[in-house]
Amino acid sequence: MCIFCKVANKELPSKIEYEDEKYMAFYDINPKAPIHLLIIPKKHIENLNDIDESDIGIISDMALIAKNLAKKLGIDKSGYRVVINNGPDSGQEVYHIHMHLLGGNFLGSKLF
Ligand code: 5GP
């Protein structure tokens, strides 16, 4: 089982900021910004290459969760970044699709 499936199953501890039946948002273990959350579907999907028509809503659901969390954490007005890494050239480390939500200070023009 992959590490984010273990996080979703609570076999691995994480600091959870949001959870519902299908999704979870938890703090990155190695944060690259003052606020660095990872939003995942509980369903195991490796990355965007694995998304098909039946999964299409997952990306918009994750974006909506990101927006709501940005507001909850008070960074909606100051700004934030969402990133999905896909495959080796992106530096994807964990092959369970996740949306990074980064904010809390000026992020500059580098992705992170
Ligand atoms: P990727 O490079 O795959 O887009 O990002 C994976 C992210 O997961 C990295 O920022 C890394 O710090 C984070 N990460 C890796 N293992 C764990 C873990 O066990 N728990 C948490 N909370 N984050 C993790």
mmCIF file with all atom_site columns, C-alpha atoms and ligand atoms in Angstrom:
data_model
loop_
_atom_site.group_PDB
_atom_site.id
_atom_site.type_symbol
_atom_site.label_atom_id
_atom_site.label_alt_id
_atom_site.label_comp_id
_atom_site.label_asym_id
_atom_site.label_entity_id
_atom_site.label_seq_id
_atom_site.pdbx_PDB_ins_code
_atom_site.Cartn_x
_atom_site.Cartn_y
_atom_site.Cartn_z
_atom_site.occupancy
_atom_site.B_iso_or_equiv
_atom_site.pdbx_formal_charge
_atom_site.auth_seq_id
_atom_site.auth_comp_id
_atom_site.auth_asym_id
_atom_site.auth_atom_id
_atom_site.pdbx_PDB_model_num
ATOM   1   C CA  . MET A 1 1   ? 0.000   0.000  0.000   1.00 0.00 ? 1   MET A CA  1
ATOM   2   C CA  . CYS A 1 2   ? 1.381   3.480  -0.857  1.00 0.00 ? 2   CYS A CA  1
ATOM   3   C CA  . ILE A 1 3   ? 2.196   5.988  1.900   1.00 0.00 ? 3   ILE A CA  1
ATOM   4   C CA  . PHE A 1 4   ? -0.729  8.299  1.128   1.00 0.00 ? 4   PHE A CA  1
ATOM   5   C CA  . CYS A 1 5   ? -3.133  5.321  1.175   1.00 0.00 ? 5   CYS A CA  1
ATOM   6   C CA  . LYS A 1 6   ? -1.694  4.612  4.638   1.00 0.00 ? 6   LYS A CA  1
ATOM   7   C CA  . VAL A 1 7   ? -2.254  8.257  5.625   1.00 0.00 ? 7   VAL A CA  1
ATOM   8   C CA  . ALA A 1 8   ? -5.828  8.031  4.303   1.00 0.00 ? 8   ALA A CA  1
ATOM   9   C CA  . ASN A 1 9   ? -6.380  4.817  6.309   1.00 0.00 ? 9   ASN A CA  1
ATOM   10  C CA  . LYS A 1 10  ? -4.760  6.400  9.397   1.00 0.00 ? 10  LYS A CA  1
ATOM   11  C CA  . GLU A 1 11  ? -2.119  3.679  9.439   1.00 0.00 ? 11  GLU A CA  1
ATOM   12  C CA  . LEU A 1 12  ? 0.380   6.549  9.211   1.00 0.00 ? 12  LEU A CA  1
ATOM   13  C CA  . PRO A 1 13  ? -0.189  9.595  11.440  1.00 0.00 ? 13  PRO A CA  1
ATOM   14  C CA  . SER A 1 14  ? -0.669  13.014 9.870   1.00 0.00 ? 14  SER A CA  1
ATOM   15  C CA  . LYS A 1 15  ? -1.918  16.413 10.934  1.00 0.00 ? 15  LYS A CA  1
ATOM   16  C CA  . ILE A 1 16  ? -5.308  16.473 9.252   1.00 0.00 ? 16  ILE A CA  1
ATOM   17  C CA  . GLU A 1 17  ? -6.872  19.817 8.373   1.00 0.00 ? 17  GLU A CA  1
ATOM   18  C CA  . TYR A 1 18  ? -9.861  18.483 6.415   1.00 0.00 ? 18  TYR A CA  1
ATOM   19  C CA  . GLU A 1 19  ? -11.502 15.127 5.829   1.00 0.00 ? 19  GLU A CA  1
ATOM   20  C CA  . ASP A 1 20  ? -14.676 13.826 4.244   1.00 0.00 ? 20  ASP A CA  1
ATOM   21  C CA  . GLU A 1 21  ? -15.754 10.483 2.821   1.00 0.00 ? 21  GLU A CA  1
ATOM   22  C CA  . LYS A 1 22  ? -13.622 10.804 -0.315  1.00 0.00 ? 22  LYS A CA  1
ATOM   23  C CA  . TYR A 1 23  ? -10.832 13.305 0.431   1.00 0.00 ? 23  TYR A CA  1
ATOM   24  C CA  . MET A 1 24  ? -8.286  14.296 3.025   1.00 0.00 ? 24  MET A CA  1
ATOM   25  C CA  . ALA A 1 25  ? -6.064  17.362 3.468   1.00 0.00 ? 25  ALA A CA  1
ATOM   26  C CA  . PHE A 1 26  ? -3.061  17.105 5.772   1.00 0.00 ? 26  PHE A CA  1
ATOM   27  C CA  . TYR A 1 27  ? 0.125   19.072 6.435   1.00 0.00 ? 27  TYR A CA  1
ATOM   28  C CA  . ASP A 1 28  ? 3.223   18.239 4.420   1.00 0.00 ? 28  ASP A CA  1
ATOM   29  C CA  . ILE A 1 29  ? 5.893   16.580 6.553   1.00 0.00 ? 29  ILE A CA  1
ATOM   30  C CA  . ASN A 1 30  ? 8.563   18.815 4.954   1.00 0.00 ? 30  ASN A CA  1
ATOM   31  C CA  . PRO A 1 31  ? 6.814   22.143 4.405   1.00 0.00 ? 31  PRO A CA  1
ATOM   32  C CA  . LYS A 1 32  ? 8.056   24.483 1.655   1.00 0.00 ? 32  LYS A CA  1
ATOM   33  C CA  . ALA A 1 33  ? 5.919   27.422 2.874   1.00 0.00 ? 33  ALA A CA  1
ATOM   34  C CA  . PRO A 1 34  ? 4.366   28.505 6.207   1.00 0.00 ? 34  PRO A CA  1
ATOM   35  C CA  . ILE A 1 35  ? 1.193   26.720 5.124   1.00 0.00 ? 35  ILE A CA  1
ATOM   36  C CA  . HIS A 1 36  ? 1.788   23.587 3.045   1.00 0.00 ? 36  HIS A CA  1
ATOM   37  C CA  . LEU A 1 37  ? -1.089  21.158 2.771   1.00 0.00 ? 37  LEU A CA  1
ATOM   38  C CA  . LEU A 1 38  ? -1.531  18.088 0.608   1.00 0.00 ? 38  LEU A CA  1
ATOM   39  C CA  . ILE A 1 39  ? -5.028  17.365 -0.653  1.00 0.00 ? 39  ILE A CA  1
ATOM   40  C CA  . ILE A 1 40  ? -5.621  13.773 -1.715  1.00 0.00 ? 40  ILE A CA  1
ATOM   41  C CA  . PRO A 1 41  ? -8.472  11.598 -2.874  1.00 0.00 ? 41  PRO A CA  1
ATOM   42  C CA  . LYS A 1 42  ? -8.727  8.518  -0.649  1.00 0.00 ? 42  LYS A CA  1
ATOM   43  C CA  . LYS A 1 43  ? -8.961  6.463  -3.834  1.00 0.00 ? 43  LYS A CA  1
ATOM   44  C CA  . HIS A 1 44  ? -5.520  5.440  -5.096  1.00 0.00 ? 44  HIS A CA  1
ATOM   45  C CA  . ILE A 1 45  ? -4.722  7.197  -8.376  1.00 0.00 ? 45  ILE A CA  1
ATOM   46  C CA  . GLU A 1 46  ? -1.059  7.629  -9.314  1.00 0.00 ? 46  GLU A CA  1
ATOM   47  C CA  . ASN A 1 47  ? -1.240  10.991 -11.064 1.00 0.00 ? 47  ASN A CA  1
ATOM   48  C CA  . LEU A 1 48  ? -3.066  12.859 -13.838 1.00 0.00 ? 48  LEU A CA  1
ATOM   49  C CA  . ASN A 1 49  ? -2.045  10.155 -16.335 1.00 0.00 ? 49  ASN A CA  1
ATOM   50  C CA  . ASP A 1 50  ? -4.435  7.821  -14.500 1.00 0.00 ? 50  ASP A CA  1
ATOM   51  C CA  . ILE A 1 51  ? -7.452  10.140 -14.523 1.00 0.00 ? 51  ILE A CA  1
ATOM   52  C CA  . ASP A 1 52  ? -10.234 9.136  -16.879 1.00 0.00 ? 52  ASP A CA  1
ATOM   53  C CA  . GLU A 1 53  ? -13.771 10.434 -17.469 1.00 0.00 ? 53  GLU A CA  1
ATOM   54  C CA  . SER A 1 54  ? -15.117 8.658  -14.384 1.00 0.00 ? 54  SER A CA  1
ATOM   55  C CA  . ASP A 1 55  ? -12.561 10.452 -12.178 1.00 0.00 ? 55  ASP A CA  1
ATOM   56  C CA  . ILE A 1 56  ? -12.798 13.872 -13.802 1.00 0.00 ? 56  ILE A CA  1
ATOM   57  C CA  . GLY A 1 57  ? -14.582 15.434 -10.828 1.00 0.00 ? 57  GLY A CA  1
ATOM   58  C CA  . ILE A 1 58  ? -11.666 14.657 -8.529  1.00 0.00 ? 58  ILE A CA  1
ATOM   59  C CA  . ILE A 1 59  ? -9.597  17.579 -9.795  1.00 0.00 ? 59  ILE A CA  1
ATOM   60  C CA  . SER A 1 60  ? -12.408 20.098 -9.378  1.00 0.00 ? 60  SER A CA  1
ATOM   61  C CA  . ASP A 1 61  ? -13.274 18.644 -5.944  1.00 0.00 ? 61  ASP A CA  1
ATOM   62  C CA  . MET A 1 62  ? -9.640  19.070 -4.837  1.00 0.00 ? 62  MET A CA  1
ATOM   63  C CA  . ALA A 1 63  ? -9.606  22.640 -6.186  1.00 0.00 ? 63  ALA A CA  1
ATOM   64  C CA  . LEU A 1 64  ? -12.776 23.428 -4.231  1.00 0.00 ? 64  LEU A CA  1
ATOM   65  C CA  . ILE A 1 65  ? -11.258 21.947 -1.054  1.00 0.00 ? 65  ILE A CA  1
ATOM   66  C CA  . ALA A 1 66  ? -8.108  24.053 -1.658  1.00 0.00 ? 66  ALA A CA  1
ATOM   67  C CA  . LYS A 1 67  ? -10.194 27.203 -2.042  1.00 0.00 ? 67  LYS A CA  1
ATOM   68  C CA  . ASN A 1 68  ? -12.185 26.488 1.117   1.00 0.00 ? 68  ASN A CA  1
ATOM   69  C CA  . LEU A 1 69  ? -9.035  25.701 3.121   1.00 0.00 ? 69  LEU A CA  1
ATOM   70  C CA  . ALA A 1 70  ? -7.315  28.872 1.868   1.00 0.00 ? 70  ALA A CA  1
ATOM   71  C CA  . LYS A 1 71  ? -10.274 30.850 3.159   1.00 0.00 ? 71  LYS A CA  1
ATOM   72  C CA  . LYS A 1 72  ? -10.389 28.926 6.455   1.00 0.00 ? 72  LYS A CA  1
ATOM   73  C CA  . LEU A 1 73  ? -6.654  29.512 7.016   1.00 0.00 ? 73  LEU A CA  1
ATOM   74  C CA  . GLY A 1 74  ? -6.852  33.193 6.048   1.00 0.00 ? 74  GLY A CA  1
ATOM   75  C CA  . ILE A 1 75  ? -4.706  33.132 2.900   1.00 0.00 ? 75  ILE A CA  1
ATOM   76  C CA  . ASP A 1 76  ? -7.439  33.496 0.297   1.00 0.00 ? 76  ASP A CA  1
ATOM   77  C CA  . LYS A 1 77  ? -6.872  37.236 -0.122  1.00 0.00 ? 77  LYS A CA  1
ATOM   78  C CA  . SER A 1 78  ? -3.066  37.281 0.251   1.00 0.00 ? 78  SER A CA  1
ATOM   79  C CA  . GLY A 1 79  ? -2.739  34.450 -2.256  1.00 0.00 ? 79  GLY A CA  1
ATOM   80  C CA  . TYR A 1 80  ? -1.658  30.866 -2.486  1.00 0.00 ? 80  TYR A CA  1
ATOM   81  C CA  . ARG A 1 81  ? -0.434  28.313 -4.995  1.00 0.00 ? 81  ARG A CA  1
ATOM   82  C CA  . VAL A 1 82  ? -1.802  24.911 -5.973  1.00 0.00 ? 82  VAL A CA  1
ATOM   83  C CA  . VAL A 1 83  ? 0.475   22.394 -7.685  1.00 0.00 ? 83  VAL A CA  1
ATOM   84  C CA  . ILE A 1 84  ? 0.088   18.824 -8.926  1.00 0.00 ? 84  ILE A CA  1
ATOM   85  C CA  . ASN A 1 85  ? 3.345   17.109 -9.844  1.00 0.00 ? 85  ASN A CA  1
ATOM   86  C CA  . ASN A 1 86  ? 3.139   14.368 -12.445 1.00 0.00 ? 86  ASN A CA  1
ATOM   87  C CA  . GLY A 1 87  ? 5.982   11.980 -13.167 1.00 0.00 ? 87  GLY A CA  1
ATOM   88  C CA  . PRO A 1 88  ? 9.768   12.073 -12.916 1.00 0.00 ? 88  PRO A CA  1
ATOM   89  C CA  . ASP A 1 89  ? 10.523  15.438 -14.548 1.00 0.00 ? 89  ASP A CA  1
ATOM   90  C CA  . SER A 1 90  ? 8.129   17.187 -12.156 1.00 0.00 ? 90  SER A CA  1
ATOM   91  C CA  . GLY A 1 91  ? 9.899   15.656 -9.171  1.00 0.00 ? 91  GLY A CA  1
ATOM   92  C CA  . GLN A 1 92  ? 6.825   13.678 -8.109  1.00 0.00 ? 92  GLN A CA  1
ATOM   93  C CA  . GLU A 1 93  ? 7.928   11.683 -5.055  1.00 0.00 ? 93  GLU A CA  1
ATOM   94  C CA  . VAL A 1 94  ? 4.696   10.061 -3.970  1.00 0.00 ? 94  VAL A CA  1
ATOM   95  C CA  . TYR A 1 95  ? 2.720   8.261  -6.656  1.00 0.00 ? 95  TYR A CA  1
ATOM   96  C CA  . HIS A 1 96  ? -0.724  8.917  -5.178  1.00 0.00 ? 96  HIS A CA  1
ATOM   97  C CA  . ILE A 1 97  ? -2.194  12.030 -6.771  1.00 0.00 ? 97  ILE A CA  1
ATOM   98  C CA  . HIS A 1 98  ? -2.098  15.068 -4.497  1.00 0.00 ? 98  HIS A CA  1
ATOM   99  C CA  . MET A 1 99  ? -2.618  18.788 -4.820  1.00 0.00 ? 99  MET A CA  1
ATOM   100 C CA  . HIS A 1 100 ? -0.112  20.924 -2.923  1.00 0.00 ? 100 HIS A CA  1
ATOM   101 C CA  . LEU A 1 101 ? -1.630  24.036 -1.340  1.00 0.00 ? 101 LEU A CA  1
ATOM   102 C CA  . LEU A 1 102 ? 1.104   26.522 -0.443  1.00 0.00 ? 102 LEU A CA  1
ATOM   103 C CA  . GLY A 1 103 ? 0.819   29.948 1.122   1.00 0.00 ? 103 GLY A CA  1
ATOM   104 C CA  . GLY A 1 104 ? 1.362   32.107 4.144   1.00 0.00 ? 104 GLY A CA  1
ATOM   105 C CA  . ASN A 1 105 ? 4.084   34.338 2.706   1.00 0.00 ? 105 ASN A CA  1
ATOM   106 C CA  . PHE A 1 106 ? 5.250   35.717 -0.644  1.00 0.00 ? 106 PHE A CA  1
ATOM   107 C CA  . LEU A 1 107 ? 6.042   32.666 -2.749  1.00 0.00 ? 107 LEU A CA  1
ATOM   108 C CA  . GLY A 1 108 ? 7.853   34.442 -5.564  1.00 0.00 ? 108 GLY A CA  1
ATOM   109 C CA  . SER A 1 109 ? 7.985   33.145 -9.090  1.00 0.00 ? 109 SER A CA  1
ATOM   110 C CA  . LYS A 1 110 ? 9.552   29.758 -8.325  1.00 0.00 ? 110 LYS A CA  1
ATOM   111 C CA  . LEU A 1 111 ? 7.040   26.947 -8.146  1.00 0.00 ? 111 LEU A CA  1
ATOM   112 C CA  . PHE A 1 112 ? 8.402   25.793 -4.769  1.00 0.00 ? 112 PHE A CA  1
HETATM 113 P P1  . 5GP B 2 .   ? 5.507   15.337 -4.651  1.00 0.00 ? 1   5GP B P1  1
HETATM 114 O O1  . 5GP B 2 .   ? 6.941   15.666 -4.885  1.00 0.00 ? 1   5GP B O1  1
HETATM 115 O O2  . 5GP B 2 .   ? 5.216   13.866 -4.859  1.00 0.00 ? 1   5GP B O2  1
HETATM 116 O O3  . 5GP B 2 .   ? 4.575   16.226 -5.419  1.00 0.00 ? 1   5GP B O3  1
HETATM 117 O O4  . 5GP B 2 .   ? 5.231   15.684 -3.147  1.00 0.00 ? 1   5GP B O4  1
HETATM 118 C C1  . 5GP B 2 .   ? 5.202   14.744 -2.122  1.00 0.00 ? 1   5GP B C1  1
HETATM 119 C C2  . 5GP B 2 .   ? 5.162   15.508 -0.826  1.00 0.00 ? 1   5GP B C2  1
HETATM 120 O O5  . 5GP B 2 .   ? 4.803   14.602 0.203   1.00 0.00 ? 1   5GP B O5  1
HETATM 121 C C3  . 5GP B 2 .   ? 6.499   16.127 -0.433  1.00 0.00 ? 1   5GP B C3  1
HETATM 122 O O6  . 5GP B 2 .   ? 6.355   17.544 -0.291  1.00 0.00 ? 1   5GP B O6  1
HETATM 123 C C4  . 5GP B 2 .   ? 6.844   15.446 0.896   1.00 0.00 ? 1   5GP B C4  1
HETATM 124 O O7  . 5GP B 2 .   ? 7.431   16.320 1.826   1.00 0.00 ? 1   5GP B O7  1
HETATM 125 C C5  . 5GP B 2 .   ? 5.503   14.935 1.373   1.00 0.00 ? 1   5GP B C5  1
HETATM 126 N N1  . 5GP B 2 .   ? 5.540   13.695 2.159   1.00 0.00 ? 1   5GP B N1  1
HETATM 127 C C6  . 5GP B 2 .   ? 6.251   12.572 1.879   1.00 0.00 ? 1   5GP B C6  1
HETATM 128 N N2  . 5GP B 2 .   ? 5.993   11.612 2.786   1.00 0.00 ? 1   5GP B N2  1
HETATM 129 C C7  . 5GP B 2 .   ? 5.099   12.140 3.665   1.00 0.00 ? 1   5GP B C7  1
HETATM 130 C C8  . 5GP B 2 .   ? 4.458   11.616 4.823   1.00 0.00 ? 1   5GP B C8  1
HETATM 131 O O8  . 5GP B 2 .   ? 4.649   10.466 5.228   1.00 0.00 ? 1   5GP B O8  1
HETATM 132 N N3  . 5GP B 2 .   ? 3.602   12.453 5.477   1.00 0.00 ? 1   5GP B N3  1
HETATM 133 C C9  . 5GP B 2 .   ? 3.362   13.737 5.049   1.00 0.00 ? 1   5GP B C9  1
HETATM 134 N N4  . 5GP B 2 .   ? 2.505   14.468 5.777   1.00 0.00 ? 1   5GP B N4  1
HETATM 135 N N5  . 5GP B 2 .   ? 3.952   14.249 3.948   1.00 0.00 ? 1   5GP B N5  1
HETATM 136 C C10 . 5GP B 2 .   ? 4.813   13.467 3.261   1.00 0.00 ? 1   5GP B C10 1
#
